[in-house]
Each structure stands twice: as C-alpha cells, then as structure tokens.
Amino acid sequence: MCGKDDGANLFDGDAPVLRALGVLCDAALEALSPTRCAGCERPGELICGDCLTRLDLIDPATACTHCGAPFGSLVCTECTPATGEPHVLRTSAIGRVLAVAVFDGPMPRIVRAYKDAGEQRLAPLFADMLLDAAVHAQASAEDRYGGLLDDADALIFVPATASAYRRRGFDHMGAIASALARSAGIPLVDALVKHGSSDQRLLGRADRKLQAQGAYEVVEDVRGARILLIDDVITTGSTVAAAADALARAGACHVDALALARVLS
Ligand SMILES: [Zn+2]
Ligand SMILES: [Zn+2]
C-alpha cells in the first residue's frame, strides 16, 4: 500500500492526503515494529529520557580544547605529557576539539544502533546533540570555544570508506552533517574522500595512526575557509587529525572538530 503506484495522478497537488498517508504508514510500521530506545531497548522513543540523562556530557568549560577529553581545565596530560609524544591532535593542524559526551554509559549502544543496525532515524537526533553542545560551548565557554559554530564557513564530515558505505547503505556522518548544516545554517561541503577499506575499530592504536595518514583526499575548494569538521567517535584522534591535516594542506585556514563522543582509555 505505502509504496504502491495507484496511477491517475491521484495525489498530485494534494499534500494533505499524502501527509495523511504518511501518518498511516508510520502508524502501520510502528505497530509492526515498535520503536525501542537505542540505548536500552525500552519501547517508546528512539532515545529514552533515562538514557539521555545517563549520557556523560562533557563540560566545555573544563574540557581539553586540543583533544576534547573532559578534564584538564585547559590542556590535558595526554596533550602535554611529561615524557613521550603529545597527543596526535596536539600535533595536527586541528584547532579546537569538542565532544558531546564520553563514550560510555548508553552512548556506545546508541552509536552502534545507528552505524551497525541501520537505525537512520537517529541522524537528526545526533545532529541536535552536536548543535546543542556547540551552541552551549561557544556561549558558556566563549574564551575557549567562541565562534565554533558562528565563525564556521563550511561544515565538513569525516566520510565513510567505500566498503563501509556499501555495508551500511548510507554515509552515517553525511546524514548527520546534512541535518546539522540545515539547523545550524552552515553550508555543507562534501569535501573529503576516504581511501582504504579497513574498519578502524578492528585496528590497534599504532595501526590506526598509520592507516589514517594520507587516507583522505580533498575534492572541493576549501582555500581560506574556516571549517567545522564533524565525526562520530574520537578514539585516538588519528582519524580527525588526518582529515584536518588534509584540509589544511588543501588551503583551509582553520579546522575545528566536533564529535559525538570521546573515548577515554
Ligand atoms: Zn533508553
Ligand atoms: Zn587533550
């Protein structure tokens, strides 16, 4: 019924009928497969109120601006180690990093429901989380994240590899970026192409760094642009660092990163 073509231009110009049919289709789908919380399986909402309150939100007033970690007040100990190499994001072209929440509590399940189980209705919710975090950060911690959204000329997302795109059937960050670009009023530029096919989650820390280096090609003109780069989860930081370095080599004047979650090891 929902996808059937009844011919004869039955619904042409009759948006209320189409809307009513859409509501009926949604109701039928909901009856067949009720919405469950991506974080805890509770029926009702895509992310229930309980899971939302259990998100470990990162305070922009005390986060490390170099890597998004929720501690350090200014710069965390990974970014300024007493010995050894500083964090990869500290040495990349990236300006500031902000993450919405720590990758713990319900967040890992919610992200997996989106990336691996194909719950694409989460895309606009993730976009809202990113928008809320960025608006809050630039207003409440202006000395640290001022202009994060307002000064950005372009929104660019870290793209999936071709194999990940085929496996999922959609570019998971592209869908979030489209929704965020609309709500934030920042032009979306599909500027990055990722080469290589390895699933980053299966790689160790050193392998990730090696694999990410040189993995991105910039296919749009970003010269002189201030860019807000978005990604889902920052683990080692090598992915956003490699993407930011590619954008800087292509002439971007500034790259900040905004992510849904930050993994703490
Ligand atoms: Zn829940
Ligand atoms: Zn740091």
mmCIF file of C-alpha atoms and ligand atoms in Angstrom:
data_model
loop_
_atom_site.group_PDB
_atom_site.id
_atom_site.type_symbol
_atom_site.label_atom_id
_atom_site.label_comp_id
_atom_site.label_asym_id
_atom_site.label_seq_id
_atom_site.Cartn_x
_atom_site.Cartn_y
_atom_site.Cartn_z
ATOM 1 C CA MET A 1 0.000 0.000 0.000
ATOM 2 C CA CYS A 2 2.618 2.519 1.069
ATOM 3 C CA GLY A 3 4.834 2.194 -1.973
ATOM 4 C CA LYS A 4 2.142 1.280 -4.489
ATOM 5 C CA ASP A 5 1.591 3.479 -7.518
ATOM 6 C CA ASP A 6 -2.160 3.822 -7.977
ATOM 7 C CA GLY A 7 -1.656 5.854 -11.137
ATOM 8 C CA ALA A 8 -4.020 8.576 -12.451
ATOM 9 C CA ASN A 9 -2.141 11.335 -10.569
ATOM 10 C CA LEU A 10 -4.421 10.651 -7.641
ATOM 11 C CA PHE A 11 -2.336 12.577 -5.151
ATOM 12 C CA ASP A 12 -0.861 15.286 -7.342
ATOM 13 C CA GLY A 13 -1.101 18.612 -5.583
ATOM 14 C CA ASP A 14 -2.927 17.088 -2.673
ATOM 15 C CA ALA A 15 -0.394 17.347 0.101
ATOM 16 C CA PRO A 16 -2.872 16.770 2.967
ATOM 17 C CA VAL A 17 -3.730 13.345 1.508
ATOM 18 C CA LEU A 18 -0.054 12.495 1.162
ATOM 19 C CA ARG A 19 0.586 13.636 4.707
ATOM 20 C CA ALA A 20 -2.307 11.534 5.978
ATOM 21 C CA LEU A 21 -0.965 8.508 4.118
ATOM 22 C CA GLY A 22 2.462 9.130 5.590
ATOM 23 C CA VAL A 23 0.979 9.168 9.081
ATOM 24 C CA LEU A 24 -0.871 5.921 8.348
ATOM 25 C CA CYS A 25 2.320 4.298 7.011
ATOM 26 C CA ASP A 26 4.244 5.414 10.091
ATOM 27 C CA ALA A 27 1.488 4.049 12.331
ATOM 28 C CA ALA A 28 1.488 0.711 10.476
ATOM 29 C CA LEU A 29 5.282 0.441 10.718
ATOM 30 C CA GLU A 30 5.144 1.367 14.394
ATOM 31 C CA ALA A 31 2.530 -1.375 15.001
ATOM 32 C CA LEU A 32 4.654 -3.949 13.162
ATOM 33 C CA SER A 33 7.942 -2.914 14.697
ATOM 34 C CA PRO A 34 7.561 -0.635 17.725
ATOM 35 C CA THR A 35 10.251 1.972 18.305
ATOM 36 C CA ARG A 36 12.665 0.983 21.019
ATOM 37 C CA CYS A 37 15.317 3.038 22.754
ATOM 38 C CA ALA A 38 18.686 2.610 21.025
ATOM 39 C CA GLY A 39 20.381 2.692 24.408
ATOM 40 C CA CYS A 40 18.287 0.313 26.487
ATOM 41 C CA GLU A 41 15.595 -1.301 24.254
ATOM 42 C CA ARG A 42 12.779 0.288 26.260
ATOM 43 C CA PRO A 43 9.760 0.740 23.966
ATOM 44 C CA GLY A 44 8.588 4.233 23.139
ATOM 45 C CA GLU A 45 11.302 6.611 21.989
ATOM 46 C CA LEU A 46 14.491 6.345 19.916
ATOM 47 C CA ILE A 47 16.470 7.583 22.919
ATOM 48 C CA CYS A 48 14.529 7.442 26.163
ATOM 49 C CA GLY A 49 14.678 10.106 28.839
ATOM 50 C CA ASP A 50 16.572 7.809 31.167
ATOM 51 C CA CYS A 51 19.337 7.193 28.612
ATOM 52 C CA LEU A 52 19.530 10.911 27.804
ATOM 53 C CA THR A 53 20.098 11.724 31.465
ATOM 54 C CA ARG A 54 22.711 8.943 31.711
ATOM 55 C CA LEU A 55 24.831 10.459 28.909
ATOM 56 C CA ASP A 56 28.153 11.577 30.381
ATOM 57 C CA LEU A 57 28.118 15.078 28.901
ATOM 58 C CA ILE A 58 31.421 16.907 28.618
ATOM 59 C CA ASP A 59 31.620 20.374 30.190
ATOM 60 C CA PRO A 60 33.187 22.765 27.650
ATOM 61 C CA ALA A 61 34.425 24.971 30.476
ATOM 62 C CA THR A 62 36.835 22.274 31.644
ATOM 63 C CA ALA A 63 37.388 20.073 28.558
ATOM 64 C CA CYS A 64 40.781 19.845 26.893
ATOM 65 C CA THR A 65 40.413 22.022 23.795
ATOM 66 C CA HIS A 66 43.054 20.015 21.930
ATOM 67 C CA CYS A 67 41.503 16.557 22.183
ATOM 68 C CA GLY A 68 38.034 17.016 23.703
ATOM 69 C CA ALA A 69 38.794 14.999 26.828
ATOM 70 C CA PRO A 70 36.570 16.003 29.758
ATOM 71 C CA PHE A 71 39.355 17.035 32.069
ATOM 72 C CA GLY A 72 42.368 19.254 32.234
ATOM 73 C CA SER A 73 40.687 22.661 32.500
ATOM 74 C CA LEU A 74 42.970 23.885 29.732
ATOM 75 C CA VAL A 75 45.061 21.128 28.217
ATOM 76 C CA CYS A 76 45.045 17.513 29.356
ATOM 77 C CA THR A 77 48.042 15.455 30.373
ATOM 78 C CA GLU A 78 47.861 13.408 27.148
ATOM 79 C CA CYS A 79 48.291 16.603 25.153
ATOM 80 C CA THR A 80 51.139 17.851 27.320
ATOM 81 C CA PRO A 81 52.831 14.684 28.606
ATOM 82 C CA ALA A 82 55.758 14.875 30.973
ATOM 83 C CA THR A 83 57.502 12.330 28.746
ATOM 84 C CA GLY A 84 56.800 10.840 25.332
ATOM 85 C CA GLU A 85 54.934 12.206 22.361
ATOM 86 C CA PRO A 86 51.988 14.581 22.773
ATOM 87 C CA HIS A 87 48.531 13.525 21.635
ATOM 88 C CA VAL A 88 48.169 13.217 17.858
ATOM 89 C CA LEU A 89 45.574 16.002 17.855
ATOM 90 C CA ARG A 90 48.043 18.353 19.562
ATOM 91 C CA THR A 91 50.468 17.933 16.694
ATOM 92 C CA SER A 92 47.916 18.052 13.864
ATOM 93 C CA ALA A 93 46.505 21.038 12.007
ATOM 94 C CA ILE A 94 43.358 20.902 14.103
ATOM 95 C CA GLY A 95 42.441 23.982 16.093
ATOM 96 C CA ARG A 96 39.934 23.021 18.766
ATOM 97 C CA VAL A 97 38.111 19.799 19.557
ATOM 98 C CA LEU A 98 34.758 19.490 21.298
ATOM 99 C CA ALA A 99 32.909 16.246 22.010
ATOM 100 C CA VAL A 100 29.335 15.986 23.245
ATOM 101 C CA ALA A 101 29.820 13.139 25.729
ATOM 102 C CA VAL A 102 32.199 10.492 26.962
ATOM 103 C CA PHE A 103 31.894 7.205 25.064
ATOM 104 C CA ASP A 104 30.433 5.288 27.970
ATOM 105 C CA GLY A 105 27.010 4.676 29.578
ATOM 106 C CA PRO A 106 24.351 4.289 26.853
ATOM 107 C CA MET A 107 26.384 6.063 24.140
ATOM 108 C CA PRO A 108 28.202 3.000 22.686
ATOM 109 C CA ARG A 109 24.901 1.146 22.165
ATOM 110 C CA ILE A 110 23.243 4.206 20.664
ATOM 111 C CA VAL A 111 26.107 4.719 18.205
ATOM 112 C CA ARG A 112 26.111 1.018 17.274
ATOM 113 C CA ALA A 113 22.343 1.104 16.685
ATOM 114 C CA TYR A 114 22.973 3.845 14.148
ATOM 115 C CA LYS A 115 26.159 2.634 12.472
ATOM 116 C CA ASP A 116 25.725 -1.125 12.583
ATOM 117 C CA ALA A 117 21.985 -1.753 12.956
ATOM 118 C CA GLY A 118 20.964 0.935 10.460
ATOM 119 C CA GLU A 119 18.647 2.982 12.710
ATOM 120 C CA GLN A 120 18.842 6.025 10.444
ATOM 121 C CA ARG A 121 16.167 7.912 12.389
ATOM 122 C CA LEU A 122 18.928 8.680 14.902
ATOM 123 C CA ALA A 123 20.692 11.024 12.443
ATOM 124 C CA PRO A 124 18.645 14.155 13.264
ATOM 125 C CA LEU A 125 18.884 13.390 16.998
ATOM 126 C CA PHE A 126 22.669 13.183 16.744
ATOM 127 C CA ALA A 127 22.644 16.441 14.767
ATOM 128 C CA ASP A 128 20.620 18.068 17.573
ATOM 129 C CA MET A 129 23.130 16.802 20.155
ATOM 130 C CA LEU A 130 26.034 18.285 18.173
ATOM 131 C CA LEU A 131 24.203 21.584 17.695
ATOM 132 C CA ASP A 132 23.240 21.858 21.369
ATOM 133 C CA ALA A 133 26.781 21.089 22.506
ATOM 134 C CA ALA A 134 28.347 23.616 20.126
ATOM 135 C CA VAL A 135 25.841 26.378 20.928
ATOM 136 C CA HIS A 136 26.316 25.761 24.647
ATOM 137 C CA ALA A 137 30.118 25.686 24.338
ATOM 138 C CA GLN A 138 30.501 28.878 22.350
ATOM 139 C CA ALA A 139 28.158 30.730 24.723
ATOM 140 C CA SER A 140 29.245 29.324 28.088
ATOM 141 C CA ALA A 141 32.957 28.952 27.378
ATOM 142 C CA GLU A 142 33.481 31.776 24.918
ATOM 143 C CA ASP A 143 37.165 32.175 25.728
ATOM 144 C CA ARG A 144 37.733 28.559 24.727
ATOM 145 C CA TYR A 145 35.105 27.646 22.111
ATOM 146 C CA GLY A 146 33.906 31.084 20.972
ATOM 147 C CA GLY A 147 32.774 31.138 17.335
ATOM 148 C CA LEU A 148 32.917 27.362 16.987
ATOM 149 C CA LEU A 149 29.659 27.426 15.008
ATOM 150 C CA ASP A 150 29.143 31.090 14.234
ATOM 151 C CA ASP A 151 32.517 31.637 12.585
ATOM 152 C CA ALA A 152 32.488 28.432 10.504
ATOM 153 C CA ASP A 153 32.306 28.931 6.730
ATOM 154 C CA ALA A 154 31.716 25.277 5.966
ATOM 155 C CA LEU A 155 30.617 22.083 7.644
ATOM 156 C CA ILE A 156 32.603 19.062 6.506
ATOM 157 C CA PHE A 157 32.163 15.486 7.713
ATOM 158 C CA VAL A 158 34.625 12.649 8.021
ATOM 159 C CA PRO A 159 33.355 10.285 5.302
ATOM 160 C CA ALA A 160 32.992 6.538 5.367
ATOM 161 C CA THR A 161 35.136 4.335 3.176
ATOM 162 C CA ALA A 162 33.501 2.916 0.052
ATOM 163 C CA SER A 163 33.285 -0.513 1.686
ATOM 164 C CA ALA A 164 31.657 0.859 4.848
ATOM 165 C CA TYR A 165 29.208 2.787 2.689
ATOM 166 C CA ARG A 166 28.278 -0.386 0.813
ATOM 167 C CA ARG A 167 27.905 -2.343 4.055
ATOM 168 C CA ARG A 168 25.650 0.238 5.710
ATOM 169 C CA GLY A 169 23.879 1.538 2.641
ATOM 170 C CA PHE A 170 24.359 5.139 3.756
ATOM 171 C CA ASP A 171 27.122 7.510 4.807
ATOM 172 C CA HIS A 172 26.450 7.732 8.505
ATOM 173 C CA MET A 173 28.255 11.033 9.074
ATOM 174 C CA GLY A 174 26.915 12.521 5.853
ATOM 175 C CA ALA A 175 23.348 12.050 7.093
ATOM 176 C CA ILE A 176 24.143 13.723 10.418
ATOM 177 C CA ALA A 177 26.034 16.544 8.697
ATOM 178 C CA SER A 178 23.093 17.261 6.362
ATOM 179 C CA ALA A 179 20.737 17.672 9.312
ATOM 180 C CA LEU A 180 23.251 19.764 11.276
ATOM 181 C CA ALA A 181 24.006 22.027 8.305
ATOM 182 C CA ARG A 182 20.293 22.774 7.941
ATOM 183 C CA SER A 183 19.710 23.517 11.610
ATOM 184 C CA ALA A 184 22.944 25.464 12.130
ATOM 185 C CA GLY A 185 22.710 27.368 8.840
ATOM 186 C CA ILE A 186 26.254 26.435 7.802
ATOM 187 C CA PRO A 187 26.919 25.318 4.213
ATOM 188 C CA LEU A 188 27.628 21.598 3.948
ATOM 189 C CA VAL A 189 30.639 20.828 1.765
ATOM 190 C CA ASP A 190 31.191 17.193 0.815
ATOM 191 C CA ALA A 191 34.911 17.778 0.506
ATOM 192 C CA LEU A 192 36.606 14.621 1.753
ATOM 193 C CA VAL A 193 37.028 11.236 0.130
ATOM 194 C CA LYS A 194 38.442 8.409 2.189
ATOM 195 C CA HIS A 195 40.675 5.818 0.600
ATOM 196 C CA GLY A 196 41.236 2.386 2.097
ATOM 197 C CA SER A 197 38.765 -0.121 3.417
ATOM 198 C CA SER A 198 39.862 -1.252 6.851
ATOM 199 C CA ASP A 199 37.409 -0.980 9.699
ATOM 200 C CA GLN A 200 39.174 1.341 12.158
ATOM 201 C CA ARG A 201 37.557 -0.415 15.105
ATOM 202 C CA LEU A 202 39.479 -3.592 14.270
ATOM 203 C CA LEU A 203 42.843 -1.858 14.249
ATOM 204 C CA GLY A 204 45.207 -1.197 17.126
ATOM 205 C CA ARG A 205 46.328 2.291 18.101
ATOM 206 C CA ALA A 206 49.538 2.264 16.034
ATOM 207 C CA ASP A 207 47.804 0.704 13.028
ATOM 208 C CA ARG A 208 45.057 3.317 13.160
ATOM 209 C CA LYS A 209 47.581 6.112 13.058
ATOM 210 C CA LEU A 210 49.385 4.575 10.084
ATOM 211 C CA GLN A 211 46.162 3.793 8.248
ATOM 212 C CA ALA A 212 44.732 7.267 8.764
ATOM 213 C CA GLN A 213 47.819 9.052 7.445
ATOM 214 C CA GLY A 214 47.266 10.044 3.863
ATOM 215 C CA ALA A 215 43.863 8.350 3.772
ATOM 216 C CA TYR A 216 41.912 11.491 2.882
ATOM 217 C CA GLU A 217 41.683 13.373 -0.382
ATOM 218 C CA VAL A 218 40.148 16.849 -0.584
ATOM 219 C CA VAL A 219 37.919 17.128 -3.647
ATOM 220 C CA GLU A 220 36.400 20.597 -3.137
ATOM 221 C CA ASP A 221 37.948 24.069 -2.920
ATOM 222 C CA VAL A 222 38.475 24.834 0.785
ATOM 223 C CA ARG A 223 41.128 27.530 0.391
ATOM 224 C CA GLY A 224 40.857 30.219 3.050
ATOM 225 C CA ALA A 225 37.864 28.582 4.742
ATOM 226 C CA ARG A 226 37.196 28.146 8.443
ATOM 227 C CA ILE A 227 35.924 24.615 8.729
ATOM 228 C CA LEU A 228 33.930 22.749 11.331
ATOM 229 C CA LEU A 229 34.768 19.078 10.872
ATOM 230 C CA ILE A 230 32.379 16.545 12.366
ATOM 231 C CA ASP A 231 32.884 12.889 13.244
ATOM 232 C CA ASP A 232 31.138 10.349 15.421
ATOM 233 C CA VAL A 233 33.651 8.993 17.932
ATOM 234 C CA ILE A 234 37.157 10.227 18.709
ATOM 235 C CA THR A 235 39.250 7.327 19.939
ATOM 236 C CA THR A 236 42.929 8.005 19.318
ATOM 237 C CA GLY A 237 42.175 11.145 17.337
ATOM 238 C CA SER A 238 44.147 9.901 14.336
ATOM 239 C CA THR A 239 41.110 9.976 12.036
ATOM 240 C CA VAL A 240 40.119 13.608 12.617
ATOM 241 C CA ALA A 241 43.816 14.574 12.721
ATOM 242 C CA ALA A 242 44.395 13.040 9.281
ATOM 243 C CA ALA A 243 41.246 14.656 7.875
ATOM 244 C CA ALA A 244 42.185 18.054 9.340
ATOM 245 C CA ASP A 245 45.741 17.779 8.018
ATOM 246 C CA ALA A 246 44.405 17.010 4.531
ATOM 247 C CA LEU A 247 42.103 20.051 4.697
ATOM 248 C CA ALA A 248 44.966 22.268 5.900
ATOM 249 C CA ARG A 249 47.189 21.036 3.063
ATOM 250 C CA ALA A 250 44.384 21.944 0.669
ATOM 251 C CA GLY A 251 44.405 25.508 1.974
ATOM 252 C CA ALA A 252 41.809 25.635 4.779
ATOM 253 C CA CYS A 253 42.796 28.428 7.165
ATOM 254 C CA HIS A 254 41.333 26.856 10.307
ATOM 255 C CA VAL A 255 39.800 23.498 11.237
ATOM 256 C CA ASP A 256 37.859 22.791 14.438
ATOM 257 C CA ALA A 257 36.373 19.383 15.195
ATOM 258 C CA LEU A 258 33.054 18.468 16.764
ATOM 259 C CA ALA A 259 32.307 14.861 17.694
ATOM 260 C CA LEU A 260 29.530 12.928 19.348
ATOM 261 C CA ALA A 261 31.748 11.104 21.780
ATOM 262 C CA ARG A 262 35.255 10.900 23.157
ATOM 263 C CA VAL A 263 36.722 7.535 24.162
ATOM 264 C CA LEU A 264 38.768 7.638 27.335
ATOM 265 C CA SER A 265 41.331 4.869 27.585
HETATM 266 ZN ZN ZN B 1 16.931 4.101 26.984
HETATM 267 ZN ZN ZN B 2 43.956 16.707 25.496
#
